[in-house]
Coordinates of C-alpha atoms in Angstrom, one line a residue:
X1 CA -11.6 -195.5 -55.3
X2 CA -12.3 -193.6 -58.7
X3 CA -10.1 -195.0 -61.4
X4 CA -6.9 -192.6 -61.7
X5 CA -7.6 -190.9 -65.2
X6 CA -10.9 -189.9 -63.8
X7 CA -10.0 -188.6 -60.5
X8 CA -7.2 -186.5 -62.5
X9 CA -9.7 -185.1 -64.3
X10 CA -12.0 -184.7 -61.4
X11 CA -9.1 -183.0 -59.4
X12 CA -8.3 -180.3 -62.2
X13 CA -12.3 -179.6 -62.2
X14 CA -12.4 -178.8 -58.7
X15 CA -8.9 -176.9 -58.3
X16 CA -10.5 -174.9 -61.5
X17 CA -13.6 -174.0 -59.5
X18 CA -12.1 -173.0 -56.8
X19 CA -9.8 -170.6 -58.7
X20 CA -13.0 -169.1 -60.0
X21 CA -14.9 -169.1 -57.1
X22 CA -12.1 -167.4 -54.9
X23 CA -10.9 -164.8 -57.5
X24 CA -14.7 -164.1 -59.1
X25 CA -16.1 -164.1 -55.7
X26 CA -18.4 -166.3 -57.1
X27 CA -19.0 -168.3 -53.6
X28 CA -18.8 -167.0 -49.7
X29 CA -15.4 -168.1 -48.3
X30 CA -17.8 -170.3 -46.1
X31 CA -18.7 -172.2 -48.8
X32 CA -15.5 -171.9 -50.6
X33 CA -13.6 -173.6 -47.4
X34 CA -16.1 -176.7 -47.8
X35 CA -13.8 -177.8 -50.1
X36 CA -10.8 -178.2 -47.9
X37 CA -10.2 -181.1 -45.6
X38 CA -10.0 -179.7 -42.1
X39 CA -8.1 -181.7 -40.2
X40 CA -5.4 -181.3 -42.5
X41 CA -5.0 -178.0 -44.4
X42 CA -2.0 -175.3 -44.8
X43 CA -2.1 -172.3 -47.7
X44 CA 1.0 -170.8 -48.5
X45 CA 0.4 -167.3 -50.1
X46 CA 2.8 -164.8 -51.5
X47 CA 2.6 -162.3 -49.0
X48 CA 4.5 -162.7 -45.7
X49 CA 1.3 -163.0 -43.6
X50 CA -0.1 -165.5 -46.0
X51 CA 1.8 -169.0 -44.5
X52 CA -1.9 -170.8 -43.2
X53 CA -1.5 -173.7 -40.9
X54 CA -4.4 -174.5 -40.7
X55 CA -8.2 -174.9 -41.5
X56 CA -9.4 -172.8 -38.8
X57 CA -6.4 -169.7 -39.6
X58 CA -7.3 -169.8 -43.1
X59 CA -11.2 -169.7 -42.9
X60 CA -10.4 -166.8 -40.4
X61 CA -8.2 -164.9 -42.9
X62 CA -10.1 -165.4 -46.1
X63 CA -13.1 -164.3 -44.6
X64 CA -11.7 -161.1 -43.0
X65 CA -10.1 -160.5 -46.3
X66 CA -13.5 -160.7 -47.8
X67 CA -15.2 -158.7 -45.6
X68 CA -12.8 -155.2 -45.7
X69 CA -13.0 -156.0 -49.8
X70 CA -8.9 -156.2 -49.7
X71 CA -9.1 -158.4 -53.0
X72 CA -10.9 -157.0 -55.8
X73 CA -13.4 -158.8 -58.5
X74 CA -10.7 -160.4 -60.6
X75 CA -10.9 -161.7 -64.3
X76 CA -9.5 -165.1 -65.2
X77 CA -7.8 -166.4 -69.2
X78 CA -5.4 -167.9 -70.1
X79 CA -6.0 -171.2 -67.9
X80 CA -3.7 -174.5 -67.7
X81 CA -4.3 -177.3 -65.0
X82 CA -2.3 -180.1 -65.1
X83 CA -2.9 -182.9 -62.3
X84 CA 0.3 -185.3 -61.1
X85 CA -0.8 -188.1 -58.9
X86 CA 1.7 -188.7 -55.8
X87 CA -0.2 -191.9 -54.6
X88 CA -3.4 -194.0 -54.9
X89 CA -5.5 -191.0 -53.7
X90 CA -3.9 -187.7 -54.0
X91 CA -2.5 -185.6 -57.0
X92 CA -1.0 -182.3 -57.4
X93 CA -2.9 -179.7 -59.6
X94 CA -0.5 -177.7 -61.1
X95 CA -2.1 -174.2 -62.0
X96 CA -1.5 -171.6 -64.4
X97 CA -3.5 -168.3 -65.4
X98 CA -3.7 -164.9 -66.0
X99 CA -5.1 -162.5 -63.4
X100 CA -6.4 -159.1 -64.5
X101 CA -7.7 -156.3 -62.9
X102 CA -9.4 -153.4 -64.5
X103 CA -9.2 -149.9 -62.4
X104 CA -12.3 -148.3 -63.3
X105 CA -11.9 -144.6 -61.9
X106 CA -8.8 -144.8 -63.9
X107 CA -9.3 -147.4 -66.5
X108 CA -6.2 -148.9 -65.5
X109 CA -5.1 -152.2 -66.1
X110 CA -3.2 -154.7 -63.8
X111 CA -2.3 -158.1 -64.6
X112 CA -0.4 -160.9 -62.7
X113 CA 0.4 -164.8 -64.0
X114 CA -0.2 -166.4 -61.3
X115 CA 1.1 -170.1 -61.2
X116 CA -0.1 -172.0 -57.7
X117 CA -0.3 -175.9 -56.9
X118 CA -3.3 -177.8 -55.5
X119 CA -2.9 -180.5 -53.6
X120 CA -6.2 -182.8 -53.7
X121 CA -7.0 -186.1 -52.2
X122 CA -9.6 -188.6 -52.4
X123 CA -11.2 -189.6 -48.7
X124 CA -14.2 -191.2 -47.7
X125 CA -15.8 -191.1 -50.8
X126 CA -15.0 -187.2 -51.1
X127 CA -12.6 -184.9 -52.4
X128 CA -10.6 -182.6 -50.5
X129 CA -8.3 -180.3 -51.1
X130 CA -6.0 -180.4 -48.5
X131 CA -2.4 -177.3 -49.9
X132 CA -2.5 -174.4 -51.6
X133 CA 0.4 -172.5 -52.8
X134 CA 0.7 -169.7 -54.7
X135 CA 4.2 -168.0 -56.1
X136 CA 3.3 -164.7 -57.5
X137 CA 2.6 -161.1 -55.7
X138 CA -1.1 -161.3 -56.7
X139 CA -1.2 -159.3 -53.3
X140 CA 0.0 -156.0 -55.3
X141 CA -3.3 -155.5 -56.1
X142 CA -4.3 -155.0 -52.7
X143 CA -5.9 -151.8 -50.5
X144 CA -5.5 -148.2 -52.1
X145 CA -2.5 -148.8 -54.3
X146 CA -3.0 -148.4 -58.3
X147 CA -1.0 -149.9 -60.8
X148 CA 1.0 -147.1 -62.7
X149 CA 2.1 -145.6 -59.3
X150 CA 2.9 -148.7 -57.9
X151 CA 4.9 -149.4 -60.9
X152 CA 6.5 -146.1 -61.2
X153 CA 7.4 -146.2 -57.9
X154 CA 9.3 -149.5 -58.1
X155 CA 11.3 -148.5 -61.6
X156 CA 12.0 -145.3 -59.7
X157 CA 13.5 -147.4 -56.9
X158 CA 15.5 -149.8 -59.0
X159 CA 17.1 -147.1 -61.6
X160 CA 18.2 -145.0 -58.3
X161 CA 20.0 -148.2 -56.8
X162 CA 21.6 -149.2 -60.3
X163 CA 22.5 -145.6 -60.6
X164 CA 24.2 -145.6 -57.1
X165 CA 25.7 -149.2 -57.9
X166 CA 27.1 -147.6 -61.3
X167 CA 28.1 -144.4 -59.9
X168 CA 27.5 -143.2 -63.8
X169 CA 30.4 -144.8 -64.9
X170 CA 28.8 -145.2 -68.4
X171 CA 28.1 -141.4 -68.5
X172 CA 31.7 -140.4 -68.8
X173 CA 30.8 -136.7 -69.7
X174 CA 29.9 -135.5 -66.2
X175 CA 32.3 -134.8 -63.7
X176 CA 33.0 -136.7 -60.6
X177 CA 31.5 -134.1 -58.6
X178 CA 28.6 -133.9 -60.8
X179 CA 28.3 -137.3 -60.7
X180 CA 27.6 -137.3 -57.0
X181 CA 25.6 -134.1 -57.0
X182 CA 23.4 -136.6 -59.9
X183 CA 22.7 -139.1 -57.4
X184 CA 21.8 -137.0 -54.7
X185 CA 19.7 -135.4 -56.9
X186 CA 17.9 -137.9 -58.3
X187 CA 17.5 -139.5 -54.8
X188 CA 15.5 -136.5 -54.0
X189 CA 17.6 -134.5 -52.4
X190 CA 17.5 -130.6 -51.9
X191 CA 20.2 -128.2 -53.1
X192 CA 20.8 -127.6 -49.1
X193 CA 21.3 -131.4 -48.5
X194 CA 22.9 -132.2 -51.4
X195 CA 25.8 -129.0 -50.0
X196 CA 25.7 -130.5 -46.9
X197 CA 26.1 -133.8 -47.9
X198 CA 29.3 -133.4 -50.3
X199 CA 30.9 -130.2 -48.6
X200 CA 30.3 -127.4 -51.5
X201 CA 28.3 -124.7 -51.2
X202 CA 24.8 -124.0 -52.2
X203 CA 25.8 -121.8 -54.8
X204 CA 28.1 -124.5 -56.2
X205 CA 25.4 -127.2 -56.3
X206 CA 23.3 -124.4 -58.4
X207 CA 26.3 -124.1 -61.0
X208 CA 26.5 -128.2 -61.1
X209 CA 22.8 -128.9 -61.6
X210 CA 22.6 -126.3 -64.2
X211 CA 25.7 -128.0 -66.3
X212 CA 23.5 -131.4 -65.9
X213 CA 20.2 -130.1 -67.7
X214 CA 22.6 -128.1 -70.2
X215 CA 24.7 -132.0 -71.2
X216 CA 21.4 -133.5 -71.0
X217 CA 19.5 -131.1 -72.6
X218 CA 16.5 -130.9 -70.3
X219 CA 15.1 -128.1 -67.3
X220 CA 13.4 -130.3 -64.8
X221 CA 14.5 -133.6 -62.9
X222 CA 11.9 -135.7 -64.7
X223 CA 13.2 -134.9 -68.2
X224 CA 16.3 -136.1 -66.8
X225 CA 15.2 -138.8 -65.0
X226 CA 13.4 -140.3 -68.6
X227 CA 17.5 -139.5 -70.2
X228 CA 18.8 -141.2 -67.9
X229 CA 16.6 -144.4 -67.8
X230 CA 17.3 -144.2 -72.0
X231 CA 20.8 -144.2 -71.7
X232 CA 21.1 -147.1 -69.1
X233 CA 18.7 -149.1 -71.0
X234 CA 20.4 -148.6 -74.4
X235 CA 23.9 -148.8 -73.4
X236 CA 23.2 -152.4 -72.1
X237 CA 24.7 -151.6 -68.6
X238 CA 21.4 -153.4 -66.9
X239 CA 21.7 -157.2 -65.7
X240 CA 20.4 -159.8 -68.8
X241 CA 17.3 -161.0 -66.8
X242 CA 15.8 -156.9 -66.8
X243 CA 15.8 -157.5 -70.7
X244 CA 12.7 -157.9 -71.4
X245 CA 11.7 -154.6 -68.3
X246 CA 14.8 -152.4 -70.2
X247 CA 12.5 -153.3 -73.7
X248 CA 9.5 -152.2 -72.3
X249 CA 10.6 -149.2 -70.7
X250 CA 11.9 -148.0 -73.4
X251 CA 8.9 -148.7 -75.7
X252 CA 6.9 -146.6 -72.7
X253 CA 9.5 -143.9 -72.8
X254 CA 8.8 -143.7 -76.5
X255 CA 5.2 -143.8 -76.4
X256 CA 5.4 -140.8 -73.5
X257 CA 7.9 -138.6 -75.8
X258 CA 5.4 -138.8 -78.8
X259 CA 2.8 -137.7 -76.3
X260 CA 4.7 -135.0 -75.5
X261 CA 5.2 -134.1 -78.6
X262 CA 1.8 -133.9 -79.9
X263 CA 0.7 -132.3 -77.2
X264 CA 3.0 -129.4 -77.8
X265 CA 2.2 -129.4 -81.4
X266 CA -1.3 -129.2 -80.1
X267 CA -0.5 -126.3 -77.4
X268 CA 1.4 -124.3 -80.7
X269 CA -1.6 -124.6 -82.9
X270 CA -3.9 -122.9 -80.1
X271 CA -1.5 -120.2 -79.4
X272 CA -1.3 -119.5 -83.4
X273 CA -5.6 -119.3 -83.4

């Protein structure tokens, strides 16, 4: 047996190879899966088909996963490995680093701290690493999905549940029947459905969304939609732990506006020529 401070050390090197070899694609998962000890193996990921019992189930997946290109070539920083021995001749890597993906056709950015554990243990002379587990939805970056859509999509989702939850109490200038007619709305909703829905006629639903862009200030849904995201965000009717989101939406909603803006200064100074 290797004395402990060296096999610690020995067990971060590996778990740190391994990270790089799986996320830079820098060995086949055939090779990769040398590492693991297969009569006793199990890798937890974070999506729900990811729960691996076994050597054989996670060589299969891996290498399926590597063939269809489901995982893109993935950049590494920010790295921390801290090994924890649990015995004479195991320890427990515990890993932390930053994951980034660069979308090309888009120049897009995606980027995910992962944090995972390692478990590694000496036998027969050889190091094995016999657990993974990982606890962040690396699997986001997955397939045909992009990051801004994927994102918008998810804000969009949460603000329309909040809304709902709220029923735009902290919007006391709209009516109760605007209020509704405002959710529908924003849920998607036609003028048809939304009359069906709350018994009013289509005219009626007209007159209501028409008094919304007029208090807001705004002619389409997505204008209102941006207003409305600003004044939940500002009146501090989200939950403490979306802080840090309810910052950096409105920081996005800023940079957007002065888009806008210079854009229509831009779209002025064309007309004038």
């Amino acid at each position: 047996m290797v004395e402990q401070n060296a096999f610690l050390d020995k067990a971060k090197e590996i778990a740190r190879d391994f990270v790089w070899d799986f996320y830079q694609k820098r060995k086949s998962i055939w090779k990769i899966m040398e590492q693991m000890d297969e009569k006793n193996f199990s890798w937890i990921g974070a999506g729900p088909e990811e729960y691996l019992r076994s050597y054989d189930e996670a060589l299969h997946y891996f290498a399926e996963q590597r063939q269809s290109g489901a995982v893109p070539l993935i950049a590494i920083s920010e790295e921390r490995y801290d090994a924890q021995p649990i015995g004479s001749r195991a320890c427990v890597v515990l890993c932390e680093y930053l994951l980034t993906v660069q979308l090309e056709e888009k120049k897009n950015v995606m980027q995910e701290r992962q944090r995972s554990t390692i478990t590694i243990r000496w036998e027969r002379g050889k190091f094995k690493i016999c657990q993974v587990h990982t606890s962040n939805p690396w699997h986001a970056m997955k397939g045909d999905e992009r990051w801004p859509e994927e994102f918008g999509r998810q804000t969009y989702t949460y603000f329309l549940n909040l809304l709902s939850e709220l029923e735009l109490k902290e919007i006391p200038h709209l009516s109760s029947q605007q209020r509704k007619v405002l959710v529908l709305m924003m849920h998607g909703k036609t003028y048809q459905e939304i009359s069906a829905a709350i018994g009013i006629t289509y005219r009626t639903v007209q007159y209501h969304v028409r008094m919304i862009f007029n208090k807001f200030n705004v002619d389409c849904r997505e204008m209102l939609f941006a207003k409305l995201i600003r004044t939940i965000c500002t009146t501090g009717c989200l939950p403490d732990r979306k802080g840090d989101a309810s910052r950096a939406i409105l920081e996005e909603l800023d940079s957007m506006e002065k888009k806008y803006e210079e854009g229509q200064a831009e779209e002025d100074t064309d007309k004038e020529r």
